[in-house]
Every structure is written in C-alpha cells, then in structure tokens.
CSV table of C-alpha atoms and ligand atoms in Angstrom, one decimal:
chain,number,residue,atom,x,y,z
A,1,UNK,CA,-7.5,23.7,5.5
A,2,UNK,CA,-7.8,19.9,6.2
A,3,UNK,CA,-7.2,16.3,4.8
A,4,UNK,CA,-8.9,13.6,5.6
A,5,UNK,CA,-7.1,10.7,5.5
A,6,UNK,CA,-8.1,7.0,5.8
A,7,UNK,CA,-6.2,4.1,6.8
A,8,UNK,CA,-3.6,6.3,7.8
A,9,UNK,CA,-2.6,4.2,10.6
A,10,UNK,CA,-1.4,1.5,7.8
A,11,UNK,CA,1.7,1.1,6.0
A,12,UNK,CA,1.2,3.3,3.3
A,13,UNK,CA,-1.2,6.0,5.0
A,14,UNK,CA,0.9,6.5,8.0
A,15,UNK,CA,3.8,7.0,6.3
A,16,UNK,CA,1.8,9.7,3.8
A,17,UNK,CA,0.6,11.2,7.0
A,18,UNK,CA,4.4,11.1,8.8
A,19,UNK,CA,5.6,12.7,5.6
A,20,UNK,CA,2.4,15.7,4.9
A,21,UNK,CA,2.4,16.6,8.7
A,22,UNK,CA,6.5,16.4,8.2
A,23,UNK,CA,6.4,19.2,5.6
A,24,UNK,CA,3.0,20.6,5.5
A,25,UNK,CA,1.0,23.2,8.3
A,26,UNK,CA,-2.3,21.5,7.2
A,27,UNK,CA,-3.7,19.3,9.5
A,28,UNK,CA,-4.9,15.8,9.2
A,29,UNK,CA,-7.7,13.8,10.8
A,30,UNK,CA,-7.2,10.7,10.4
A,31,UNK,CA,-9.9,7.5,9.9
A,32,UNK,CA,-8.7,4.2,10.6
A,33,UNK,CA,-10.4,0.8,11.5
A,34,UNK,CA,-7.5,-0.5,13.4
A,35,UNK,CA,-7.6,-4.2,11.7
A,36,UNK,CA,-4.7,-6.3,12.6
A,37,UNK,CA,-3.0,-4.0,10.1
A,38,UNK,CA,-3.5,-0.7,11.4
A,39,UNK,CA,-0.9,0.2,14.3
A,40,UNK,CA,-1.3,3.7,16.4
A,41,UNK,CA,2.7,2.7,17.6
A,42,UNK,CA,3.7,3.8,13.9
A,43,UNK,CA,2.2,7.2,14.4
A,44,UNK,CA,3.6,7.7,17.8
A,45,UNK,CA,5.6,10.4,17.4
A,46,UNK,CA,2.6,12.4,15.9
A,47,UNK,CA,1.2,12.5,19.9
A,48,UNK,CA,0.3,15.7,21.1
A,49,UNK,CA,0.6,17.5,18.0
A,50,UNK,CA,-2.1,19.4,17.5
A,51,UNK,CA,-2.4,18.9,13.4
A,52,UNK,CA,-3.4,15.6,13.9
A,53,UNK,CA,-6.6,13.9,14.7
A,54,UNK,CA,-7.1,10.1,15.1
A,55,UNK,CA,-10.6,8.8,15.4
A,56,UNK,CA,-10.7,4.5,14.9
A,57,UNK,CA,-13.9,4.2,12.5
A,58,UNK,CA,-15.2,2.0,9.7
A,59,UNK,CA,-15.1,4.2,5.7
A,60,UNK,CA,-18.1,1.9,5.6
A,61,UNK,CA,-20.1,4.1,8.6
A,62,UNK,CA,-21.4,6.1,6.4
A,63,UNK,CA,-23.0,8.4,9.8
A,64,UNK,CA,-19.6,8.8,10.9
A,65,UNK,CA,-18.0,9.7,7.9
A,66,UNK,CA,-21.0,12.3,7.2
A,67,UNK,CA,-19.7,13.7,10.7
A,68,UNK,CA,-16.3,13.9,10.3
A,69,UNK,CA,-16.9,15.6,6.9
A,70,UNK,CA,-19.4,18.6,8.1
A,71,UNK,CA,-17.0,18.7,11.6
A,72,UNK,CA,-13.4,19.4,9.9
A,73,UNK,CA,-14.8,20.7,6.2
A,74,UNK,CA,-11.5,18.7,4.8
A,75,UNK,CA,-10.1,20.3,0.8
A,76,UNK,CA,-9.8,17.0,0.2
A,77,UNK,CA,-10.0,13.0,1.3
A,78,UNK,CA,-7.4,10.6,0.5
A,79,UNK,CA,-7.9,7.3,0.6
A,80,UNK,CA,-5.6,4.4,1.9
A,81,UNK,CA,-7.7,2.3,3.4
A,82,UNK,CA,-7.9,-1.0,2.5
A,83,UNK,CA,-7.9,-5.1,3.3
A,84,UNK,CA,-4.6,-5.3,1.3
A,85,UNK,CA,-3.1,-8.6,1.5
A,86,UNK,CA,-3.3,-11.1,-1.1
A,87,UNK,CA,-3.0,-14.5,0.8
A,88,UNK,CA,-5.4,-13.3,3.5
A,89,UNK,CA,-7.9,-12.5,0.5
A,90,UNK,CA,-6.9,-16.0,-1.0
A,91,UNK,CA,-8.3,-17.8,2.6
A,92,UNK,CA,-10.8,-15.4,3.7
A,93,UNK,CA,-12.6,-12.9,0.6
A,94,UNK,CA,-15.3,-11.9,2.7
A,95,UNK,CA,-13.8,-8.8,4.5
A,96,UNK,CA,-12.1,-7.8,1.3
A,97,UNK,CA,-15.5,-7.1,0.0
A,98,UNK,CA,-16.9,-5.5,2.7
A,99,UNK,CA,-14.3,-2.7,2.8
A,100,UNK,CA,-13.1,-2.3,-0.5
A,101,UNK,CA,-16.4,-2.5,-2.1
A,102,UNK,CA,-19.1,-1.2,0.2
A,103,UNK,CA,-16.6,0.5,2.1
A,104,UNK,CA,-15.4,2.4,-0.7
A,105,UNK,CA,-18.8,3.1,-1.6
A,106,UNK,CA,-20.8,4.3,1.5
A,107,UNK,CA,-17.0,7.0,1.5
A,108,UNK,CA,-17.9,8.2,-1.8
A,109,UNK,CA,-21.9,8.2,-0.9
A,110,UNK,CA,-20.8,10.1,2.1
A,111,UNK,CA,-18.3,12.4,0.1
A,112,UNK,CA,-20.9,13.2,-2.8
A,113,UNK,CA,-23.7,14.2,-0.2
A,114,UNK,CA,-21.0,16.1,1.7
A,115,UNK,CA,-19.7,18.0,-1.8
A,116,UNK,CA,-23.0,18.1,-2.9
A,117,UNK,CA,-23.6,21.6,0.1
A,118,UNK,CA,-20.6,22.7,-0.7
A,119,UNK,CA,-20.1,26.6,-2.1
A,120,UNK,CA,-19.1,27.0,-5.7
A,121,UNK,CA,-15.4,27.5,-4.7
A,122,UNK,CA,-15.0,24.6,-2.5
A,123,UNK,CA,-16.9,22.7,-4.5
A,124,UNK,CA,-14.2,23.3,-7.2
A,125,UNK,CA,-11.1,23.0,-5.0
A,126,UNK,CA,-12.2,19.4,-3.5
A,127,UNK,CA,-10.3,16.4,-4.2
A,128,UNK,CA,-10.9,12.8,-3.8
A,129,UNK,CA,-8.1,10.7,-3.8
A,130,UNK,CA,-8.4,6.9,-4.1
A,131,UNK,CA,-5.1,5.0,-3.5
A,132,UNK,CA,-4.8,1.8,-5.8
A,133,UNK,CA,-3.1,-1.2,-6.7
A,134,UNK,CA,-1.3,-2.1,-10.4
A,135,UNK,CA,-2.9,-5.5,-9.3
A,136,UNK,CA,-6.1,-4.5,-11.0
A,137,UNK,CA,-4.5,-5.3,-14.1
A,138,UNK,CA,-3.6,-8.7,-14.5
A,139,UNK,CA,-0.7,-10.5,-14.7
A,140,UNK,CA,1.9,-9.9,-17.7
A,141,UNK,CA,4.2,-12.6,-19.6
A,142,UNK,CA,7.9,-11.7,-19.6
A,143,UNK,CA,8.0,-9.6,-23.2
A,144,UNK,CA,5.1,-7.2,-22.5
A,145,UNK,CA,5.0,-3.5,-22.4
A,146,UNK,CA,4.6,-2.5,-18.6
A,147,UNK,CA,1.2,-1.5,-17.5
A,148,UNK,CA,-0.1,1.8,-18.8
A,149,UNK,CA,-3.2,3.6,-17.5
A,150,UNK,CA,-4.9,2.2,-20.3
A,151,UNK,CA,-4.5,-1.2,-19.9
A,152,UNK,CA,-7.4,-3.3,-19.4
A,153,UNK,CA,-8.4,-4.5,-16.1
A,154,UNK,CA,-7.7,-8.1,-15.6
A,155,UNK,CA,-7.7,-8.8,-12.0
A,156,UNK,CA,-6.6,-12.0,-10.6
A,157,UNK,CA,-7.0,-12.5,-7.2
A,158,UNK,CA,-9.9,-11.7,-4.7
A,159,UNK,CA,-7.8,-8.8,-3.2
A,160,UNK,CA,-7.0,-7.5,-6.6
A,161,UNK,CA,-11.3,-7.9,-7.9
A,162,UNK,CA,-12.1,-5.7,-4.6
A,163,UNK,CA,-10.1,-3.2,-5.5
A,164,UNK,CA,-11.0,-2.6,-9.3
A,165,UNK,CA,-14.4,-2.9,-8.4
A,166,UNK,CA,-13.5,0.3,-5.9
A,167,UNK,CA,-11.6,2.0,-9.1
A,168,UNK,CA,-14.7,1.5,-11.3
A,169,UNK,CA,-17.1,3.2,-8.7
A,170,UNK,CA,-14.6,6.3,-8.0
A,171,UNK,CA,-14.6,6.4,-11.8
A,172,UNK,CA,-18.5,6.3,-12.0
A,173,UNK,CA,-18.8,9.3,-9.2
A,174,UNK,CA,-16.9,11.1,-11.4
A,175,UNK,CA,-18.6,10.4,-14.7
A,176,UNK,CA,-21.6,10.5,-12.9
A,177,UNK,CA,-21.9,13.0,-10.4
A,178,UNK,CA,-19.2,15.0,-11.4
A,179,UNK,CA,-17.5,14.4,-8.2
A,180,UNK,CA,-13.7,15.6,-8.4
A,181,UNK,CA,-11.7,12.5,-7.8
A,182,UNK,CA,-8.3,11.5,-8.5
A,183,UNK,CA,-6.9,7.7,-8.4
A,184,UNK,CA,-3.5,6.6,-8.6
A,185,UNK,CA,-2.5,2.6,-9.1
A,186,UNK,CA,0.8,2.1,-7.9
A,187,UNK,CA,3.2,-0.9,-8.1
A,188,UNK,CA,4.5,-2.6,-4.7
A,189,UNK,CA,5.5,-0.8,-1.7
A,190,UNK,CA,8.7,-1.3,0.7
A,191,UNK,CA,10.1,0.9,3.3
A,192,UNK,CA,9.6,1.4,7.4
A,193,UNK,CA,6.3,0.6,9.5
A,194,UNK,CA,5.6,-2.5,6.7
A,195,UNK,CA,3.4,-5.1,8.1
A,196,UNK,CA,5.7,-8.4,8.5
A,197,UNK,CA,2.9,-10.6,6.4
A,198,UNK,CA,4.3,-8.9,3.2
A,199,UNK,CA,7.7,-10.3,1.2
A,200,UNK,CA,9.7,-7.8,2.2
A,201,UNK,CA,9.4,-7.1,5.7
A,202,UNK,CA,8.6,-10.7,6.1
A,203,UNK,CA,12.1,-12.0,5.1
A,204,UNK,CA,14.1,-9.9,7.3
A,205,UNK,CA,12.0,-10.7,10.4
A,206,UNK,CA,12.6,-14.4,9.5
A,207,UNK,CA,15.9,-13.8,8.6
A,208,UNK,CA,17.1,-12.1,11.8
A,209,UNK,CA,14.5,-15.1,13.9
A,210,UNK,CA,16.5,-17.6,12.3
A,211,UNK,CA,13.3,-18.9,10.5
A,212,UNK,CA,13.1,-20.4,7.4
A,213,UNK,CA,13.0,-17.8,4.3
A,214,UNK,CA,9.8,-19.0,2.5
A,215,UNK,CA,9.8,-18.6,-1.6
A,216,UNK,CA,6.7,-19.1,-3.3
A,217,UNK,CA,7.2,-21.4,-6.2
A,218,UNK,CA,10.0,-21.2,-8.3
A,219,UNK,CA,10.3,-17.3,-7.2
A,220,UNK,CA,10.9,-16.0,-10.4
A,221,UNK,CA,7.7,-13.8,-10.0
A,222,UNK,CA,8.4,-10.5,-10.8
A,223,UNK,CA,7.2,-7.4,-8.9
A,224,UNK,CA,8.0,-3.4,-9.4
A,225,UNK,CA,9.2,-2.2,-6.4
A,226,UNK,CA,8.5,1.4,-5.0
A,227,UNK,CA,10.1,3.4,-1.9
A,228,UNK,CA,6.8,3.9,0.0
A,229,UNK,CA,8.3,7.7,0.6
A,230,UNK,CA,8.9,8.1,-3.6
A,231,UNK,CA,4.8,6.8,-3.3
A,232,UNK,CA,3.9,9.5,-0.8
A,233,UNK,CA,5.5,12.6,-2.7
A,234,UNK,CA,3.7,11.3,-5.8
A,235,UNK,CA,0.3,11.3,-4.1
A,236,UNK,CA,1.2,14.6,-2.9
A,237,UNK,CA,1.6,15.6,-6.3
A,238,UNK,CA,-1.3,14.1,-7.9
A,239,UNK,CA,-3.8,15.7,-5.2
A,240,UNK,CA,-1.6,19.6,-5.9
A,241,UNK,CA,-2.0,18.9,-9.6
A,242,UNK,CA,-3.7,15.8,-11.5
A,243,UNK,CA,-6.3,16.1,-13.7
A,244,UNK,CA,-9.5,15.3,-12.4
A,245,UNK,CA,-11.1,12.2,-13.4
A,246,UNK,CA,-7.9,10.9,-14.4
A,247,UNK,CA,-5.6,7.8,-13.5
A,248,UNK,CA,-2.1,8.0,-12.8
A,249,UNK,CA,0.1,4.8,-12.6
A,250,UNK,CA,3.4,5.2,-9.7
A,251,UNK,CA,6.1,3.1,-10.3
A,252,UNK,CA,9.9,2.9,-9.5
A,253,UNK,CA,10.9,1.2,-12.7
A,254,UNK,CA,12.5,-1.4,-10.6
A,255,UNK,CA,11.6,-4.8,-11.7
A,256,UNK,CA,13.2,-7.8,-9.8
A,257,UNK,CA,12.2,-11.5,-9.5
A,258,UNK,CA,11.4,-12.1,-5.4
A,259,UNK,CA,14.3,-14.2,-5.4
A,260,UNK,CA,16.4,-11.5,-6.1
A,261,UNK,CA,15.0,-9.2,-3.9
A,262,UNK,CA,15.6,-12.2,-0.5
A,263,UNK,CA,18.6,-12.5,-1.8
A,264,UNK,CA,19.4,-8.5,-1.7
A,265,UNK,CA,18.0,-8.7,1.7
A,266,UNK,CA,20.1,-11.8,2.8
A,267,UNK,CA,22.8,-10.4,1.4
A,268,UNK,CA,22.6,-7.1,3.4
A,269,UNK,CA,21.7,-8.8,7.1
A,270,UNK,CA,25.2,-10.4,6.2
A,271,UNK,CA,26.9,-7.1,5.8
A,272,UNK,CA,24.8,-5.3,8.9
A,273,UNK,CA,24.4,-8.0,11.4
A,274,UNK,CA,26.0,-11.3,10.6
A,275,UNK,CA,24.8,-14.2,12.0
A,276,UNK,CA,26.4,-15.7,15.0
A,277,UNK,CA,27.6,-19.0,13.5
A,278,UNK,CA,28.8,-17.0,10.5
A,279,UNK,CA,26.7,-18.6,7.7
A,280,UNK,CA,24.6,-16.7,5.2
A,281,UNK,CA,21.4,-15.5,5.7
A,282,UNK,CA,20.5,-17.0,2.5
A,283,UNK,CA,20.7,-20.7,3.7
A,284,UNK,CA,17.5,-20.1,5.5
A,285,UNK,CA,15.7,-19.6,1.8
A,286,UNK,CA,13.3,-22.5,1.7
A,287,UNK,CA,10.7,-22.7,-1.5
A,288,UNK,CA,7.8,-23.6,-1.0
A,289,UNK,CA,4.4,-24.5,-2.6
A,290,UNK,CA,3.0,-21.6,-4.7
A,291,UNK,CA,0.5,-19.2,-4.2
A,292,UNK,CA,-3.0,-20.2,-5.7
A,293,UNK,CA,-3.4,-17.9,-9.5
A,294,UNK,CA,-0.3,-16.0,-8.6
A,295,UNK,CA,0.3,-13.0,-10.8
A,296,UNK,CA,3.7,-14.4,-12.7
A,297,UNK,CA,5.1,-10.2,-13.6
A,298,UNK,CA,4.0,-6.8,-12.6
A,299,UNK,CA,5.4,-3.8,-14.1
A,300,UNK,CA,4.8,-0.3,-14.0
A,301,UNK,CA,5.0,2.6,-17.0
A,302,UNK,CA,5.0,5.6,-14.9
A,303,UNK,CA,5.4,8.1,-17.9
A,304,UNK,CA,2.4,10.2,-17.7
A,305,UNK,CA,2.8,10.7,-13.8
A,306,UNK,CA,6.5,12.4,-15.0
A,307,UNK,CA,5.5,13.8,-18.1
A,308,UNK,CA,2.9,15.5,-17.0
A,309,UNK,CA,3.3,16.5,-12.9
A,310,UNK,CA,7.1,16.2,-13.3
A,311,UNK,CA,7.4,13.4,-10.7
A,312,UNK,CA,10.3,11.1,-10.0
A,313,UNK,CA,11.1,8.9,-7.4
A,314,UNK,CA,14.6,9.7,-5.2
A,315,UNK,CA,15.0,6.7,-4.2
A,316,UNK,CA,16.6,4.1,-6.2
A,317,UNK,CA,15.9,-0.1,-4.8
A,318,UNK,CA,19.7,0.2,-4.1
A,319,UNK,CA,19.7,3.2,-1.8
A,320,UNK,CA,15.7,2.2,-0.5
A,321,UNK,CA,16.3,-1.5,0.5
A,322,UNK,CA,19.4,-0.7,2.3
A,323,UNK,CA,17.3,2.2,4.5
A,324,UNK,CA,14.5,-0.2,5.1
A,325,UNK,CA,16.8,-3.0,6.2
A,326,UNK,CA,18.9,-0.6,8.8
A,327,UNK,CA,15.0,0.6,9.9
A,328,UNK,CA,14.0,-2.7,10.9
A,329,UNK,CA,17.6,-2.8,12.4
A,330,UNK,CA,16.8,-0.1,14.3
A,331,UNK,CA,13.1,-0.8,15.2
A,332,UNK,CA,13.3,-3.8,17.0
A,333,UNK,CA,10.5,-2.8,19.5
A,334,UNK,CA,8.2,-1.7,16.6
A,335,UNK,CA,8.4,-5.4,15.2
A,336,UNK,CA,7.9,-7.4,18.3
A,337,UNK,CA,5.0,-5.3,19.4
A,338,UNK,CA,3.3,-5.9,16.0
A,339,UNK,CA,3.8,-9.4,16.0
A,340,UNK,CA,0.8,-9.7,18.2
A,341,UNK,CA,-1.2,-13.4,18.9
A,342,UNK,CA,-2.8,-12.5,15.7
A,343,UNK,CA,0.1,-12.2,13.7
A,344,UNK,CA,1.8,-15.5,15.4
A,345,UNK,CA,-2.0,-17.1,14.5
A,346,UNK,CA,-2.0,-16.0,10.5
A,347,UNK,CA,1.7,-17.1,10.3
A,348,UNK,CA,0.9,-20.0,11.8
A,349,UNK,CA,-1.7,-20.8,9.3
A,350,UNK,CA,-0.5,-18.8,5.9
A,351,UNK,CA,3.1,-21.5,6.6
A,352,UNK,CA,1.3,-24.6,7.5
A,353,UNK,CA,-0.6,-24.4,4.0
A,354,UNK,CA,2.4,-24.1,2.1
A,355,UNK,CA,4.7,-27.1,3.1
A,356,UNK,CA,8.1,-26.5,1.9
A,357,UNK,CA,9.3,-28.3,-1.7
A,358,UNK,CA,12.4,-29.2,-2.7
A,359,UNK,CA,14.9,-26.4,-4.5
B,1,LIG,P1,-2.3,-1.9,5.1
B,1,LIG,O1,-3.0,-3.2,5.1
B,1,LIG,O2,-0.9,-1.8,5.7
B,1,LIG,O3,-3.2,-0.7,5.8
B,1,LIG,C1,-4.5,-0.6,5.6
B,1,LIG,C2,-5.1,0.3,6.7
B,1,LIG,O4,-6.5,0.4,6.5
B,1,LIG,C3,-4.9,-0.3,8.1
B,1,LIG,O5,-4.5,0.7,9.0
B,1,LIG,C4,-6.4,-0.7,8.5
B,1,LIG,O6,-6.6,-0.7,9.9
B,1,LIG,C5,-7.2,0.3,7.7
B,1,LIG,N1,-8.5,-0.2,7.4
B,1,LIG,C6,-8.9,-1.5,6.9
B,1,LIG,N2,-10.2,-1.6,6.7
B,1,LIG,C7,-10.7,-0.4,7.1
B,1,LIG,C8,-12.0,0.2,7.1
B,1,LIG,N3,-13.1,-0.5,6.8
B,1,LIG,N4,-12.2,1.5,7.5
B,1,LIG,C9,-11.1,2.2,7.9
B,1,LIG,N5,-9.9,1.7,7.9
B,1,LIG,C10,-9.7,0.5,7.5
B,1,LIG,O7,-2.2,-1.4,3.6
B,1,LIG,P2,-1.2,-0.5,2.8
B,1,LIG,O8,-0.1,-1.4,2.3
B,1,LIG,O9,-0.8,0.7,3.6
B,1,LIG,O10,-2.0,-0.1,1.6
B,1,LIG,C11,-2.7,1.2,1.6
B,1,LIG,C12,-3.5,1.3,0.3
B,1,LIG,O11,-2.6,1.3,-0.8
B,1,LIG,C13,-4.5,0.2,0.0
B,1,LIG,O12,-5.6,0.7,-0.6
B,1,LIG,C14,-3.8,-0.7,-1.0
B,1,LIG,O13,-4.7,-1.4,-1.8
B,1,LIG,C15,-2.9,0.3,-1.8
B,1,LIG,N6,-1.7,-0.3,-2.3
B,1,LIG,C16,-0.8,-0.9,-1.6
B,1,LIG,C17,0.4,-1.3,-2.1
B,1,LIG,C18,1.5,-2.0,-1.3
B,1,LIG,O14,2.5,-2.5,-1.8
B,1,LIG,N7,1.4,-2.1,0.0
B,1,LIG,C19,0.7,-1.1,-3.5
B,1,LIG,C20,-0.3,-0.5,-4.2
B,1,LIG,C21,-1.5,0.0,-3.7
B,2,LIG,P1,3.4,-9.6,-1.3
B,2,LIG,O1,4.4,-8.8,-0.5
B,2,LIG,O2,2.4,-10.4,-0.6
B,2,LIG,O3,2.8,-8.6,-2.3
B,2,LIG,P2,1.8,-8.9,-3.6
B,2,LIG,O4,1.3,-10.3,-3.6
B,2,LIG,O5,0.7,-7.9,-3.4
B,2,LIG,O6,2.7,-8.6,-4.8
B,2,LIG,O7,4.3,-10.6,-2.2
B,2,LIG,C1,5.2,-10.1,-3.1
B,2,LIG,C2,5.7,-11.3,-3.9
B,2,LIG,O8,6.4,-12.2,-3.0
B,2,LIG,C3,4.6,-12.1,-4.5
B,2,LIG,O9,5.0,-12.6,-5.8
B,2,LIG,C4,4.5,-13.3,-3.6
B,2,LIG,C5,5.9,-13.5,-3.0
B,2,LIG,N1,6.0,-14.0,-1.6
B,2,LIG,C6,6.8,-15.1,-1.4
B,2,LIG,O10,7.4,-15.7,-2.3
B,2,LIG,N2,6.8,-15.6,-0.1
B,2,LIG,C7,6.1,-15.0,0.9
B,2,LIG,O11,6.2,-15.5,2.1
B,2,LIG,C8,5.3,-13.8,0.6
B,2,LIG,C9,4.5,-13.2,1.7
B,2,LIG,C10,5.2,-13.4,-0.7
C-alpha cells in the first residue's frame, strides 16, 4: 500500500509526510515542483529510507502523473500542492492559475483515467484527498457565526479564486464521475519548516535580524490559527474515515487579531533569546500600508470534523507558538539556507510596496 503525496516538500505536505512515515509502514512517493517554496532540506532526515520516494514533477504533467500512478498503484492521493501565498497572488496571478486550476485538473484527469482500470475493490478503497484553504469563503464581519461547510464561497483574493475553483472541480469528479474524493478546508497553518514569507515565521526571522516587524494596516485582522501537526492528524483521519464526497472544515478554534499573535511572538524571543541591548522585541513592530482586499476575520467551526471522526487538535496556540518559536531557535541553518536570492528578491519587493505608516 502507497500514498501519493503532492507538494510534500512544502510546509504543510512535508510535515504530513514527516508525521505518516513517522507513524505509518506505508510508503510515500512523493510529487513536488520544487517552486521557491518547496525545500528537499525539510525532508532531510527521510534520506535513505526506503518508504519514501521523491520525484520533482509538475500535478499539471498529466504523462507523468499517469506514470507515477500505474508504477506505485497508490490507495490513495493526497494533495498539498499549491501556489499558496496571498501577496505573491496579489503581484503575480498567473502561476496561481496554472497550478491550482489546470494543475488540479490534469491530477484529477490523470486520477480518474488511473481509477477508471482499477478492480472493483480498489476501485472502492481509493481516496482522493484535496487539501484546502477556509480562504474560499470570504471574509466575515466581527459578529458572525464561523465558517461552516456550508457556507457560501466568497473568495477574495486571486490565491483564494484559484483554490475554490480547484474545490468546485474535485467536487464535480465526484458528482460526475463518481470519483472517491475527499476535501478538507482548513484555517491558517503555523509550526516548523514554514516558509518565512508567511506572518508567522516572517516575524520571528525579522525579529531575531533586528528588522522591522511589518503589520498590515491597523492589524486587527483576525485569523484562526492551527498547529500544522493538529492539521496532519486530521487529514490522516479524514482519508481513514470521511465520507466520500464530503467537506470537512479543520480548525483550532483559536481566533487572534495578527497583532496579538507578533506580540505573542515578541513577547516570547524576549523570554528565549533577549536582545543584546535589552529592549523588547516589540519595538521593531512597524505598520504599514495594507494589503489590497484583505480578508478583515477568518474563523473556523470545526464541529462536524469532531462530531463525526472524533478529531481534536492537541495543541493549544499557547503550547504550539511556544514549540514553533524554540524550532526556529533551534533551526538556524534551515532558515538561512531557505532565505535564498529569491527570497532576499520577493522581500525586497513584497516591503518596498508597502512603505511603513505611522502607528
Ligand atoms: P507551500 O507553499 O509551503 O508548499 C506548496 C508546495 O507545492 C511546495 O513544495 C511547491 O514546490 C509545491 N508545488 C507548487 N506548485 C506545484 C506544482 N505545479 N506541481 C507540484 N508541486 C507544486 O504551501 P503550504 O502552506 O504547505 O500549503 C499546502 C496546501 O495547503 C495548499 O494547497 C494550501 O492552499 C493549503 N492550505 C494552506 C494553509 C496554510 O496556512 N499554509 C491553510 C489552509 C490550506
Ligand atoms: P499570511 O501568513 O500571509 O496568511 P493569509 O494571508 O493566508 O491569512 O498572513 C496572515 C495575516 O497576517 C494576514 O491578515 C496578513 C497579515 N500579515 C501582516 O500583517 N504582515 C506581513 O508581513 C504578512 C506576511 C502578513
């Protein structure tokens, strides 16, 4: 028995794969671009185990795919990968498109051929597993209900489009073909091997560079925040046991406003490595101009992922944000090699755009 994973040499995928390969004898070949985002360092200490196979391909090469499906004969294909970064789909949509659109959709055209010559048997046991976003619906005001699977899709941002456009064809397979899929939409992420471009990671880089801590706006945005481990186990548990054809939502129940969560962060650099001069980590914050249509709340209602699978994440944003913080303690090597001429160049850029405004 096999998975296919893709994007499992990005944040989320890796760690899934870290985890499965952690507590599972089933092997996993793994499918993975390698865009600035993807990083073979994170999965390091997967080298020479057998379980795992990396090949660096496109979900979009639908010849390859075809391959990799008839070669391994996976139970199921879970997938992570993904142009996942707001801002970059804000300055550049294009690539966004490509892979979470057609991407998605020469996977699936390669998955339903590939299902299609299946036996009875397998054919029943198969599993598609999309990975996506609470982004794909919409922005909430302050009172609302969290999102539920049934509410409608409003997305707001390129990135956010590309990826309920991929939702709406895994759906269609489904109601279509029949094909046995599986999609969860989960909140944001936080926890080791996270991509410094993204809030969390981004501020303790900065922080421990002595760079300014950049807000967006008046950083009262609100964001649900999820151990990426609490997000692995409840894939895990969606692909042993959800319904097929239906949608499960993953969420910590931990709203916070980002200012909160930089000052969380500040607040525990201070404790774990003070700065030289003695001053607070948060006099680096510095707000500046605000995202273009950024989503003001996000919040999750997990309740039919416990209800009906039983799961619950371990992790509470207390106990997670301190163990990310002490990783990237710990991992200084794993930053500076990701912080590549790329990364320096999309820094550069992302910052200079959004000039610094007065608290
Ligand atoms: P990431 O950007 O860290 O990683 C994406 C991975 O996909 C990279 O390794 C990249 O090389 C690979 N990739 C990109 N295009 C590819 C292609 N065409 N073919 C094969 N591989 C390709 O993203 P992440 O944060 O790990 O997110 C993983 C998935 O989870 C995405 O689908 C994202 O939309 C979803 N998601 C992320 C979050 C979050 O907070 N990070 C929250 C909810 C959902
Ligand atoms: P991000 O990590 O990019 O995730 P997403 O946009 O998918 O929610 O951003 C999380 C929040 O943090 C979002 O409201 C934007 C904000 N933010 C900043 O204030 N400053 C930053 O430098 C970044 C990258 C994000």
């Amino acid at each position: 028995m096999t998975l296919l994973v893709t994007g499992g040499a990005g944040f989320i995928g890796a760690n899934f794969v870290l985890d499965w390969l952690a507590q599972h004898g089933e092997p996993v070949v793994n499918l993975d671009k390698l865009t600035y985002a993807g990083n073979l360092e994170t999965l390091a200490s997967l080298e020479g185990d057998a379980r795992h196979t990396f090949v660096q391909g496109d979900i979009g090469d639908f010849a390859l795919v075809s391959r990799l499906l008839a070669e391994h004969r996976p139970r199921a294909v879970v997938n992570f990968a993904a142009e996942s970064h707001v801002d970059r789909s804000i300055h550049g949509p294009g690539e966004f498109i490509q892979t979470n659109i057609v991407g998605t959709f020469q996977l699936l055209e390669a998955v339903r051929a590939h299902w299609g010559s299946l036996s009875a048997d397998e054919k029943a046991a198969f599993r598609f597993l999309h990975v996506s976003t609470d982004e794909v619906y919409g922005s909430l005001a302050k009172d609302d209900p969290a999102f539920t699977e049934a509410h409608r899709y409003e997305p707001n941002s390129p990135y956010s489009a590309s990826k309920a456009a991929s939702d709406h064809l895994v759906r269609a397979y489904h109601h279509t073909y029949g094909l046995p899929v599986l999609t969860t939409n989960c909140s944001n992420n936080y926890g080791p091997f996270h991509f410094p471009e993204k809030l969390i990671p981004l501020m303790i880089v900065n922080a421990l560079a002595g760079k300014p801590l950049p807000v967006y706006g008046d950083g009262m945005q609100v964001r649900d925040w999820l151990y990426v481990k609490d997000h692995c186990s409840a894939i895990r548990r969606v692909l042993q046991a959800g319904r097929l054809g239906e949608v499960y939502n993953v969420g910590g129940w931990n709203e916070k406003p980002n200012i909160e969560i930089v000052h969380t962060v500040c607040a525990l650099l201070d404790e774990l490595r003070p700065r030289a001069d003695g001053q607070p980590y948060a006099s680096q914050i510095s707000y500046v101009t605000d995202r273009p249509g950024h989503d003001r709340r996000y919040a999750i209602d997990a309740r039919r992922l416990e209800a009906e699978l039983g799961w619950k994440p371990a992790e509470t944003f207390e106990s997670g944000i301190r163990k990310t913080v002490q990783w990237y303690l710990d991992n200084p090597q794993w930053v500076a090699h990701v912080q590549s001429g790329a990364y320096r160049e999309w820094v550069g850029k992302q910052y200079s755009d959004t000039p610094a405004v007065a608290a």
